[in-house]
Short mmCIF file of C-alpha atoms in Angstrom, two decimals:
data_model
loop_
_atom_site.label_atom_id
_atom_site.label_comp_id
_atom_site.label_asym_id
_atom_site.label_seq_id
_atom_site.Cartn_x
_atom_site.Cartn_y
_atom_site.Cartn_z
CA MET A 1 1.28 -27.55 24.79
CA VAL A 2 1.85 -25.43 28.12
CA SER A 3 5.27 -24.42 26.93
CA PHE A 4 4.16 -23.52 23.54
CA GLY A 5 1.01 -21.36 24.96
CA LYS A 6 3.27 -19.61 27.20
CA GLY A 7 5.76 -19.05 24.88
CA LEU A 8 3.33 -17.59 22.20
CA ARG A 9 2.01 -15.62 24.64
CA LYS A 10 5.30 -13.76 25.47
CA ALA A 11 6.05 -13.55 21.74
CA LEU A 12 2.66 -11.50 21.47
CA LEU A 13 3.34 -9.44 24.02
CA ILE A 14 6.86 -8.60 22.70
CA THR A 15 5.38 -8.38 18.93
CA SER A 16 2.87 -5.77 20.14
CA VAL A 17 4.85 -3.66 22.19
CA SER A 18 7.72 -3.61 19.80
CA PHE A 19 5.27 -2.91 16.86
CA ALA A 20 3.69 -0.16 18.75
CA ILE A 21 7.32 1.48 19.39
CA SER A 22 8.29 1.04 15.80
CA LEU A 23 5.42 2.92 14.72
CA ALA A 24 5.58 5.53 16.94
CA LEU A 25 9.26 6.42 15.82
CA CYS A 26 8.48 5.54 12.14
CA PHE A 27 5.27 7.69 11.75
CA SER A 28 6.21 10.89 14.20
CA GLY A 29 8.34 12.29 11.53
CA LEU A 30 11.78 11.29 13.42
CA MET A 31 12.77 8.94 10.89
CA THR A 32 11.76 11.10 7.93
CA ASP A 33 15.26 12.13 6.87
CA PHE A 34 16.39 8.18 7.40
CA GLU A 35 13.48 7.31 4.78
CA TYR A 36 14.83 10.17 2.56
CA GLY A 37 18.28 9.06 2.53
CA ALA A 38 17.24 5.26 1.96
CA TYR A 39 15.28 6.25 -0.73
CA ASP A 40 18.04 8.00 -2.17
CA LEU A 41 20.36 5.26 -1.84
CA TYR A 42 18.37 2.77 -3.47
CA SER A 43 17.76 5.11 -6.38
CA ARG A 44 21.52 5.79 -7.00
CA HIS A 45 21.89 1.78 -6.83
CA LEU A 46 18.23 0.01 -8.44
CA ASN A 47 16.94 2.89 -10.60
CA PRO A 48 17.58 2.30 -14.55
CA PRO A 49 20.60 3.98 -15.69
CA LYS A 50 19.18 5.75 -18.64
CA ALA A 51 15.88 6.99 -20.19
CA SER A 52 13.87 5.88 -23.28
CA GLY A 53 15.53 8.57 -25.66
CA ASP A 54 12.31 10.30 -26.43
CA VAL A 55 13.13 13.43 -23.89
CA VAL A 56 16.15 15.72 -24.82
CA ILE A 57 17.72 18.48 -23.22
CA VAL A 58 19.57 21.43 -24.59
CA ARG A 59 21.71 23.12 -21.99
CA VAL A 60 22.71 26.72 -21.54
CA ASP A 61 25.76 25.73 -19.99
CA GLN A 62 29.08 27.30 -19.39
CA GLN A 63 30.36 26.26 -22.65
CA SER A 64 27.67 28.03 -24.27
CA ILE A 65 28.17 31.01 -22.21
CA ASP A 66 31.66 31.16 -22.73
CA ALA A 67 31.32 30.53 -26.83
CA LEU A 68 29.25 33.41 -26.89
CA SER A 69 31.06 35.55 -25.00
CA ASP A 70 34.03 34.96 -27.47
CA GLN A 71 31.94 36.74 -30.04
CA PHE A 72 31.31 39.59 -27.42
CA ILE A 73 27.44 38.57 -26.76
CA THR A 74 27.64 38.55 -22.94
CA TRP A 75 24.85 37.12 -20.44
CA PRO A 76 22.33 37.66 -20.10
CA TRP A 77 22.02 37.06 -23.88
CA PRO A 78 19.53 39.05 -25.99
CA ARG A 79 16.56 36.67 -26.59
CA GLN A 80 16.71 36.89 -30.13
CA ILE A 81 19.54 34.40 -29.63
CA TYR A 82 16.97 31.79 -29.05
CA ALA A 83 15.17 32.24 -32.15
CA PRO A 84 17.43 30.13 -34.51
CA ILE A 85 17.31 27.24 -31.62
CA PHE A 86 13.45 27.36 -31.83
CA GLU A 87 13.65 27.30 -35.47
CA TYR A 88 15.85 24.39 -35.68
CA LEU A 89 13.52 22.33 -33.21
CA SER A 90 10.54 22.80 -35.12
CA GLN A 91 10.54 19.22 -36.14
CA ALA A 92 10.33 18.28 -32.25
CA ASP A 93 6.89 17.40 -30.86
CA ALA A 94 7.31 20.02 -27.98
CA VAL A 95 10.05 22.32 -27.01
CA PHE A 96 9.66 23.42 -23.31
CA PHE A 97 11.84 26.62 -22.65
CA ASP A 98 12.26 26.47 -18.92
CA ILE A 99 13.81 29.93 -18.94
CA LEU A 100 11.58 32.89 -17.28
CA THR A 101 10.72 35.48 -19.67
CA THR A 102 8.30 37.34 -17.40
CA GLU A 103 9.83 40.97 -17.89
CA PRO A 104 10.57 42.57 -21.25
CA SER A 105 13.96 42.43 -22.62
CA SER A 106 17.04 44.88 -21.66
CA TYR A 107 17.65 44.87 -25.31
CA GLY A 108 14.43 46.47 -26.23
CA VAL A 109 11.04 45.65 -27.70
CA GLU A 110 12.37 44.22 -31.29
CA ASP A 111 14.45 41.75 -29.04
CA ASP A 112 11.13 40.35 -27.76
CA THR A 113 9.20 40.57 -31.13
CA VAL A 114 12.20 38.47 -32.78
CA LEU A 115 11.77 35.67 -30.21
CA ALA A 116 8.02 35.87 -30.16
CA ASN A 117 7.84 35.63 -34.01
CA ALA A 118 10.19 32.31 -33.71
CA VAL A 119 8.12 30.80 -30.96
CA GLN A 120 5.00 31.26 -33.22
CA GLY A 121 6.81 30.28 -36.01
CA ALA A 122 7.88 26.96 -34.24
CA GLY A 123 4.36 26.19 -32.87
CA ASN A 124 5.21 23.64 -30.09
CA VAL A 125 6.90 25.94 -27.46
CA TYR A 126 5.78 25.92 -24.10
CA LEU A 127 6.53 28.69 -21.65
CA PRO A 128 6.88 28.62 -17.92
CA VAL A 129 4.49 30.43 -15.27
CA PHE A 130 5.69 31.15 -11.66
CA LEU A 131 2.93 30.81 -9.42
CA SER A 132 3.31 32.71 -6.11
CA ARG A 133 1.63 33.34 -2.76
CA ALA A 134 1.88 37.05 -2.70
CA ALA A 135 -1.69 38.53 -3.80
CA ARG A 136 -2.01 40.09 -7.19
CA ASN A 137 -4.85 41.34 -9.60
CA PRO A 138 -4.09 39.93 -12.98
CA GLY A 139 -5.14 41.99 -16.13
CA ARG A 140 -7.76 41.46 -18.56
CA GLY A 141 -5.01 39.51 -21.06
CA GLU A 142 -3.39 37.78 -17.80
CA ARG A 143 -6.75 36.33 -17.11
CA GLU A 144 -7.61 34.79 -20.50
CA PHE A 145 -4.15 33.53 -20.81
CA LEU A 146 -4.70 31.86 -17.45
CA ALA A 147 -8.10 30.36 -18.64
CA ARG A 148 -6.14 29.34 -21.90
CA ILE A 149 -3.65 26.97 -20.25
CA SER A 150 -5.89 25.97 -17.22
CA LEU A 151 -7.20 22.24 -17.08
CA PRO A 152 -10.65 21.26 -17.43
CA ARG A 153 -12.98 21.42 -14.54
CA ASN A 154 -13.09 17.50 -14.09
CA ALA A 155 -9.52 17.78 -13.39
CA PRO A 156 -8.66 16.43 -9.76
CA ARG A 157 -8.96 19.58 -7.20
CA PRO A 158 -5.26 20.57 -6.47
CA ARG A 159 -4.41 20.76 -2.76
CA LEU A 160 -1.56 23.25 -3.68
CA SER A 161 -3.11 26.55 -4.01
CA TYR A 162 -1.81 29.71 -4.88
CA SER A 163 -2.72 33.52 -5.07
CA SER A 164 -1.16 34.97 -8.38
CA ALA A 165 1.13 33.89 -11.30
CA ILE A 166 4.02 35.54 -12.83
CA LEU A 167 3.31 35.00 -16.57
CA PRO A 168 5.34 35.47 -19.79
CA ILE A 169 5.44 39.01 -21.16
CA SER A 170 2.23 39.54 -23.61
CA GLU A 171 3.76 38.99 -26.99
CA LEU A 172 5.29 35.61 -25.96
CA ARG A 173 1.89 34.55 -24.23
CA SER A 174 0.00 35.11 -27.76
CA ALA A 175 2.86 33.08 -29.52
CA CYS A 176 3.42 30.21 -27.26
CA ARG A 177 1.72 26.64 -27.88
CA GLY A 178 1.04 26.48 -23.86
CA ALA A 179 2.37 27.10 -20.35
CA GLY A 180 2.40 25.45 -16.84
CA ASN A 181 3.91 26.25 -13.74
CA VAL A 182 7.87 25.55 -12.85
CA MET A 183 7.42 26.47 -9.10
CA ILE A 184 8.23 23.06 -7.28
CA GLN A 185 9.00 22.71 -3.59
CA PRO A 186 11.45 20.19 -2.74
CA ASP A 187 11.02 17.80 0.12
CA SER A 188 12.00 19.01 3.72
CA ASP A 189 15.46 18.18 3.20
CA GLY A 190 15.80 20.34 0.28
CA VAL A 191 15.97 17.44 -2.37
CA TYR A 192 13.65 17.13 -5.22
CA ARG A 193 11.77 13.92 -5.38
CA LYS A 194 8.22 14.70 -6.58
CA VAL A 195 6.51 17.00 -8.35
CA PRO A 196 2.90 18.22 -8.18
CA LEU A 197 0.65 17.90 -11.13
CA ASP A 198 -1.75 20.69 -11.00
CA PHE A 199 -2.07 23.88 -8.73
CA GLY A 200 -4.98 25.70 -7.83
CA LEU A 201 -5.23 29.39 -8.62
CA GLY A 202 -8.52 31.02 -7.62
CA GLU A 203 -11.13 28.87 -9.98
CA ASP A 204 -8.58 27.93 -12.15
CA ILE A 205 -6.25 24.82 -12.15
CA ILE A 206 -3.22 25.48 -13.45
CA PRO A 207 -0.87 22.37 -15.07
CA ASN A 208 2.44 21.44 -14.20
CA PHE A 209 5.00 22.72 -16.72
CA ILE A 210 4.55 19.39 -18.79
CA ILE A 211 0.94 18.39 -18.18
CA GLY A 212 -0.44 21.03 -20.35
CA TYR A 213 1.17 19.32 -23.30
CA LEU A 214 0.29 15.50 -22.22
CA ALA A 215 -3.47 16.59 -21.90
CA LYS A 216 -3.70 18.22 -25.06
CA GLN A 217 -1.91 15.27 -26.86
CA ARG A 218 -4.24 12.83 -24.70
CA LEU A 219 -1.42 11.16 -23.43
CA LEU A 220 -2.54 12.12 -19.70
CA THR A 221 -6.66 11.93 -19.06
CA MET A 222 -8.05 13.06 -15.96
CA ASN A 223 -11.19 12.87 -13.72
CA GLU A 224 -12.08 14.29 -10.02
CA ALA A 225 -10.57 10.88 -8.70
CA GLY A 226 -6.79 11.41 -10.45
CA PHE A 227 -4.87 11.25 -13.12
CA SER A 228 -4.15 8.47 -15.77
CA ALA A 229 -1.02 8.41 -18.01
CA ALA A 230 0.45 5.23 -20.06
CA GLY A 231 -2.43 3.23 -19.54
CA LYS A 232 -2.50 3.10 -15.70
CA ARG A 233 -3.79 5.29 -13.14
CA ILE A 234 -1.17 7.49 -11.32
CA ALA A 235 -0.82 6.73 -7.71
CA LEU A 236 0.53 10.20 -5.94
CA SER A 237 2.69 10.30 -2.83
CA ASP A 238 1.88 13.22 -0.64
CA ASP A 239 -0.52 14.53 -3.51
CA ARG A 240 2.67 14.59 -5.70
CA LEU A 241 4.39 12.34 -8.43
CA LEU A 242 7.22 10.48 -6.99
CA LEU A 243 9.96 10.51 -9.83
CA ARG A 244 11.97 7.53 -10.79
CA PHE A 245 15.36 9.56 -11.70
CA TYR A 246 17.83 7.74 -13.58
CA ALA A 247 21.05 6.56 -12.14
CA SER A 248 23.40 7.64 -14.69
CA GLU A 249 25.12 11.09 -14.59
CA ARG A 250 23.64 11.84 -18.31
CA PRO A 251 20.14 9.69 -18.73
CA PHE A 252 19.28 11.95 -21.51
CA PRO A 253 20.59 13.01 -24.98
CA VAL A 254 22.05 16.40 -24.23
CA PHE A 255 23.12 19.13 -26.55
CA SER A 256 24.94 22.47 -25.70
CA ALA A 257 22.89 25.61 -26.88
CA ALA A 258 25.95 26.93 -28.48
CA ASP A 259 26.49 23.76 -30.60
CA LEU A 260 22.48 23.74 -31.74
CA LEU A 261 22.79 27.49 -32.56
CA GLN A 262 26.04 27.29 -34.79
CA SER A 263 24.08 24.03 -36.21
CA SER A 264 21.34 26.51 -37.18
CA LEU A 265 23.62 29.02 -38.62
CA ASP A 266 25.45 26.31 -40.69
CA LEU A 267 22.26 25.07 -42.22
CA ARG A 268 20.97 28.37 -42.78
CA GLU A 269 24.28 29.20 -44.62
CA GLY A 270 24.32 25.71 -46.59
CA ARG A 271 27.16 23.88 -44.43
CA LYS A 272 26.39 20.76 -43.21
CA PRO A 273 25.51 21.13 -39.62
CA ALA A 274 27.16 19.24 -36.83
CA ILE A 275 23.92 18.48 -35.16
CA ASP A 276 21.32 17.14 -37.36
CA ARG A 277 18.11 18.64 -37.03
CA SER A 278 16.41 15.28 -37.83
CA LEU A 279 17.53 14.18 -34.56
CA PHE A 280 14.94 16.12 -32.82
CA LYS A 281 11.90 15.11 -34.77
CA GLY A 282 9.07 13.65 -32.59
CA LYS A 283 11.21 14.32 -29.33
CA LYS A 284 10.10 16.35 -26.28
CA VAL A 285 12.96 18.92 -25.94
CA PHE A 286 13.87 20.74 -23.15
CA ILE A 287 16.12 24.18 -22.98
CA GLY A 288 16.94 24.82 -19.38
CA LEU A 289 19.77 26.78 -17.53
CA THR A 290 22.80 24.36 -16.26
CA ALA A 291 25.77 26.72 -15.65
CA ALA A 292 26.70 26.77 -12.22
CA GLY A 293 26.23 30.39 -12.11
CA LEU A 294 22.65 30.85 -13.25
CA TYR A 295 21.28 29.56 -10.21
CA ASP A 296 18.92 26.56 -11.48
CA LEU A 297 20.91 24.01 -9.63
CA LYS A 298 18.61 21.53 -7.73
CA PRO A 299 19.48 18.27 -5.75
CA THR A 300 17.66 15.17 -6.86
CA ALA A 301 17.55 11.41 -5.25
CA VAL A 302 20.56 10.64 -7.74
CA SER A 303 22.75 13.62 -7.40
CA SER A 304 23.32 16.47 -4.84
CA LEU A 305 24.47 18.77 -7.88
CA SER A 306 21.56 18.56 -10.31
CA THR A 307 19.47 21.14 -12.31
CA GLY A 308 15.91 22.31 -12.61
CA VAL A 309 15.46 21.04 -16.52
CA LEU A 310 16.59 17.68 -15.16
CA VAL A 311 13.49 17.29 -13.03
CA HIS A 312 11.06 18.18 -15.64
CA ALA A 313 12.82 15.91 -18.34
CA THR A 314 12.58 13.03 -15.51
CA ALA A 315 8.69 14.18 -14.92
CA MET A 316 7.95 13.77 -18.88
CA ASP A 317 9.73 10.55 -19.37
CA ASN A 318 8.16 8.91 -16.37
CA LEU A 319 4.72 9.99 -17.62
CA LEU A 320 5.34 8.94 -21.17
CA HIS A 321 6.40 5.13 -20.47
CA GLY A 322 4.72 4.99 -17.00
CA THR A 323 7.95 4.37 -15.17
CA TRP A 324 7.07 6.67 -12.36
CA MET A 325 7.51 5.00 -8.62
CA VAL A 326 4.37 3.90 -7.50
CA PRO A 327 4.06 4.48 -3.56
CA LEU A 328 3.15 0.89 -2.03
CA SER A 329 -0.16 1.05 0.38
CA ARG A 330 0.61 2.06 4.06
CA PHE A 331 -1.59 -1.51 4.75
CA PHE A 332 1.60 -3.49 3.31
CA THR A 333 4.25 -1.37 5.16
CA LEU A 334 2.23 -2.11 8.55
CA LEU A 335 1.56 -5.68 7.81
CA PHE A 336 5.29 -6.08 6.90
CA MET A 337 6.22 -4.60 10.01
CA LEU A 338 3.97 -6.66 12.11
CA VAL A 339 5.53 -9.74 10.53
CA VAL A 340 9.18 -8.95 11.05
CA CYS A 341 8.06 -8.19 14.81
CA GLY A 342 6.65 -11.42 15.19
CA ILE A 343 9.22 -13.58 13.93
CA ALA A 344 12.20 -11.87 15.26
CA SER A 345 10.22 -11.74 18.75
CA TRP A 346 9.34 -15.51 18.38
CA PHE A 347 12.83 -16.61 17.40
CA ILE A 348 14.96 -14.63 20.20
CA LEU A 349 12.75 -15.74 22.95
CA SER A 350 13.09 -19.23 21.82
CA HIS A 351 16.77 -19.34 21.06
CA PRO A 352 19.13 -18.50 24.12
CA SER A 353 22.36 -17.94 22.01
CA LEU A 354 23.51 -14.85 21.34
CA VAL A 355 25.36 -16.22 18.29
CA ALA A 356 22.13 -17.72 16.78
CA ASN A 357 20.27 -14.56 17.70
CA LEU A 358 22.95 -12.20 15.93
CA ALA A 359 23.04 -14.47 12.79
CA PHE A 360 19.25 -14.47 12.71
CA VAL A 361 18.73 -10.91 12.98
CA GLY A 362 21.48 -10.08 10.37
CA GLY A 363 19.87 -12.97 8.02
CA VAL A 364 16.50 -11.17 8.62
CA ALA A 365 17.86 -7.78 7.85
CA ALA A 366 19.25 -9.13 4.58
CA LEU A 367 16.01 -10.68 3.53
CA VAL A 368 13.94 -7.57 4.35
CA ALA A 369 16.49 -5.63 2.28
CA GLY A 370 16.41 -7.70 -0.71
CA ILE A 371 12.50 -7.96 -0.75
CA LEU A 372 12.43 -3.93 -0.72
CA ALA A 373 15.18 -3.62 -3.24
CA VAL A 374 13.03 -6.17 -5.70
CA LEU A 375 9.94 -4.02 -5.07
CA PHE A 376 12.05 -0.83 -5.88
CA ARG A 377 13.77 -2.28 -8.86
CA ASN A 378 10.41 -2.58 -10.26
CA GLY A 379 9.25 0.72 -9.79
CA ILE A 380 7.42 0.07 -6.49
CA TYR A 381 8.29 2.02 -3.58
CA PRO A 382 7.90 0.67 0.01
CA ARG A 383 8.75 2.41 2.97
CA ILE A 384 12.36 1.42 3.42
CA ILE A 385 13.14 2.27 7.25
CA PRO A 386 9.69 1.07 9.16
CA PRO A 387 10.54 -2.68 8.39
CA PHE A 388 14.04 -2.19 10.10
CA MET A 389 12.87 -0.32 12.84
CA ALA A 390 10.28 -3.03 13.60
CA LEU A 391 13.40 -5.66 13.33
CA GLY A 392 15.73 -3.43 15.59
CA ALA A 393 12.73 -2.86 18.22
CA SER A 394 11.70 -6.45 18.53
CA ALA A 395 15.11 -7.74 18.64
CA LEU A 396 16.15 -5.32 21.14
CA LEU A 397 13.21 -5.78 23.50
CA ALA A 398 13.07 -9.40 22.98
CA ALA A 399 16.92 -9.85 23.87
CA ALA A 400 16.07 -7.54 27.02
CA TYR A 401 13.27 -9.51 27.98
CA SER A 402 15.07 -12.90 27.63
CA TYR A 403 18.32 -11.89 29.34
CA ALA A 404 16.21 -10.01 32.39
CA ILE A 405 13.59 -13.01 32.82
CA GLU A 406 14.05 -15.73 31.22
CA GLY A 407 17.82 -15.76 31.44
CA LYS A 408 17.72 -15.63 35.22
CA GLU A 409 15.53 -18.91 34.95
CA ARG A 410 17.99 -20.28 32.45
CA ARG A 411 20.98 -19.42 34.41
CA PHE A 412 19.41 -21.21 37.53
CA VAL A 413 18.57 -24.38 35.67
CA ARG A 414 21.93 -24.81 34.31
CA ARG A 415 23.62 -24.26 37.67
CA ALA A 416 21.12 -26.52 39.16
CA PHE A 417 21.16 -29.32 36.58
CA SER A 418 24.66 -29.30 34.64
CA GLN A 419 26.59 -31.25 37.24
CA TYR A 420 23.93 -34.16 37.19
CA MET A 421 22.91 -34.68 33.42
CA ASP A 422 23.95 -34.65 29.90
CA GLU A 423 24.17 -30.91 27.98
CA THR A 424 21.39 -32.49 25.66
CA ILE A 425 19.02 -32.84 28.48
CA VAL A 426 19.93 -29.34 30.09
CA GLN A 427 19.23 -27.60 26.72
CA HIS A 428 15.72 -29.70 26.70
CA LEU A 429 14.89 -28.27 30.39
CA LEU A 430 15.81 -24.91 29.35
CA LYS A 431 13.62 -25.37 26.48
CA ASN A 432 10.35 -26.86 28.40
CA PRO A 433 10.98 -25.42 32.09
CA GLU A 434 7.58 -26.53 32.78
CA LEU A 435 9.05 -29.90 33.08
CA ILE A 436 10.66 -28.52 36.34
CA ARG A 437 7.93 -28.60 38.97
CA PRO A 438 6.86 -29.75 42.35
CA GLY A 439 5.51 -33.11 42.86
CA GLY A 440 7.08 -34.57 39.31
CA ARG A 441 5.12 -36.92 37.34
CA ARG A 442 4.45 -40.66 36.31
CA GLN A 443 6.65 -41.64 33.55
CA ARG A 444 8.18 -45.01 32.53
CA VAL A 445 12.19 -44.81 32.91
CA THR A 446 15.22 -46.93 33.13
CA VAL A 447 16.43 -46.89 36.46
CA PHE A 448 20.03 -47.60 37.77
CA PHE A 449 21.88 -48.24 40.89
CA LEU A 450 25.19 -48.70 41.89
CA ASP A 451 27.61 -48.82 44.60
CA ILE A 452 31.33 -49.95 45.80
CA ALA A 453 31.47 -53.65 46.75
CA GLY A 454 32.63 -54.21 50.39
CA PHE A 455 32.94 -50.55 51.13
CA THR A 456 31.71 -50.71 54.36
CA PRO A 457 34.69 -52.67 56.08
CA ILE A 458 36.87 -50.83 53.57
CA ALA A 459 35.54 -47.60 55.30
CA GLU A 460 35.90 -49.12 58.98
CA ASN A 461 39.63 -49.88 58.62
CA LEU A 462 40.91 -46.09 57.10
CA PRO A 463 40.93 -42.88 58.60
CA ALA A 464 37.81 -40.59 57.41
CA GLU A 465 40.35 -38.05 54.93
CA ASP A 466 40.97 -41.53 53.06
CA THR A 467 37.54 -42.93 53.06
CA ALA A 468 35.93 -39.45 51.69
CA GLU A 469 38.95 -39.02 49.06
CA ILE A 470 37.87 -42.70 47.38
CA LEU A 471 34.01 -41.77 47.60
CA TYR A 472 34.98 -38.73 45.63
CA THR A 473 37.01 -39.98 43.38
CA VAL A 474 35.10 -43.09 42.47
CA LEU A 475 31.56 -41.47 42.60
CA ASN A 476 33.19 -38.78 40.38
CA ALA A 477 34.44 -41.08 37.73
CA PHE A 478 30.92 -43.15 37.76
CA THR A 479 29.25 -39.86 37.30
CA GLU A 480 31.15 -38.91 34.41
CA VAL A 481 30.22 -42.12 32.67
CA ILE A 482 26.24 -41.88 33.46
CA ILE A 483 26.35 -38.37 32.14
CA ARG A 484 28.32 -39.11 29.19
CA ASN A 485 25.99 -42.11 28.35
CA HIS A 486 23.02 -39.31 28.55
CA GLY A 487 22.05 -40.64 31.88
CA VAL A 488 20.75 -38.15 34.88
CA ILE A 489 21.90 -38.65 38.24
CA ASP A 490 19.05 -38.75 40.95
CA LYS A 491 20.97 -39.29 44.09
CA TYR A 492 23.88 -39.90 46.10
CA ILE A 493 23.14 -42.76 48.97
CA GLY A 494 26.63 -43.23 50.73
CA ASP A 495 28.72 -45.18 48.09
CA CYS A 496 25.47 -45.78 46.23
CA ILE A 497 24.69 -43.95 42.85
CA MET A 498 20.75 -43.87 41.70
CA ALA A 499 20.35 -42.59 37.84
CA PHE A 500 17.81 -43.08 35.28
CA TRP A 501 17.13 -42.81 31.74
CA GLY A 502 13.83 -41.80 29.84
CA ALA A 503 13.14 -38.39 31.75
CA PRO A 504 12.67 -35.80 31.41
CA LEU A 505 13.68 -36.58 27.59
CA LYS A 506 12.76 -39.81 25.88
CA THR A 507 15.46 -40.61 23.16
CA GLY A 508 14.54 -44.26 22.34
CA ASN A 509 17.99 -45.56 23.15
CA ASP A 510 17.69 -45.37 27.03
CA GLU A 511 17.87 -49.00 27.87
CA THR A 512 20.78 -49.26 25.61
CA ASP A 513 22.37 -45.98 26.85
CA ALA A 514 21.91 -47.52 30.67
CA CYS A 515 23.65 -50.93 29.94
CA HIS A 516 26.59 -48.94 28.07
CA ALA A 517 26.78 -46.99 31.46
CA ALA A 518 27.48 -50.20 33.18
CA LEU A 519 29.85 -51.72 30.97
CA GLY A 520 31.58 -48.07 31.23
#
């Protein structure tokens, strides 16, 4: 009990110190980039490969730009180019046009009018708003539009606030179904993993690009406590939705804007289109820029080269099906770290073997990685780096303490006793050093005496050197027999050896082992 209590106190001390060190490292911000890297690694290998299929992307890609360029339509396109596309997508639930239209068309007023008529005719188009921190006084029409797209007053009050909004031109404001902010900041390393759901603008609460649609369709509900979608409360990370990006290169059905434009023209002229418009019925369609030179490239958790429209599409699919990442509470992280610290400290202090300790640390690291992977695969995001930091800190601290303090004691015990007793008993003493104490203890043991018959007359007739050699040879052989049979050498008395069995370790075979030693 003394040994256990003393060992427990040491383990608790090492656990407390290593827990404090790992906490300081993990929550000081020094490990943030490592945490981001671990999140991205898990996302690439554990997230589902594809989305549900309810979300479709129409991309303005290099193929589209080249195809229209061959017809002498150069970039930037006239806005009326998009009109047939909107008409073709009129059966979709919603079309999110992720291209800013904040300035009048350089092709003239008629160009904007054609686009506005197509947007109004489709009746399902949502346009982007760009929030800014620059001060600007909106006109009356702009204030009315902001009031129209704003979330109700019972929406959660956003922490992100802006000073002004850059809006679509007036013709499109009156024609569109709704609008939302597309200005999203990445994480500190420049990668997009999270999106805010709403933004403050004076007294108004401006929705994210997709939130206005979801709120209108009652696919998302809200109150002052937060948002809910797909039948469950949305748990935010740093007041933002933690996206679950899909791992494949093309998680959503993708169509080229040029191909869609051609299909629209084919249908209008009585030819069978290459892309059937019924494919878009009931879908949520995002139109965005994906060509490399159009400056809408955004790295995400699963790809260093992605697009802004993919971020919005992922957020939409996550909210439709409740597949966003749910951040695990900080309490779980702290508890997990504490358990890891405790287990590692106790084991390393209890086992002096370097090989055993390395194997143990490797096994615990694999177990921790597995637990975190299972949670992550099921859409639960635990912080990944802190448990490994806890394991590393506790293992290093316990190993250093064991080597510097207890290692010195072990080395002394091994040197002092290994030549007098079996290795099993030495190991027992190493694990129970309190057995070595002044004054000894009363205990029932089996005692063994052995001496050389007729040694005195032999010694009288031999030189001292020969006598010493005989003693060395004989006593050494006897000692090996005793130790091999698990005995403990108590003392050498001239030509006599005194040994015993049953202390400090009782085996149940002590008398038998003593007899075997005598026979040996």
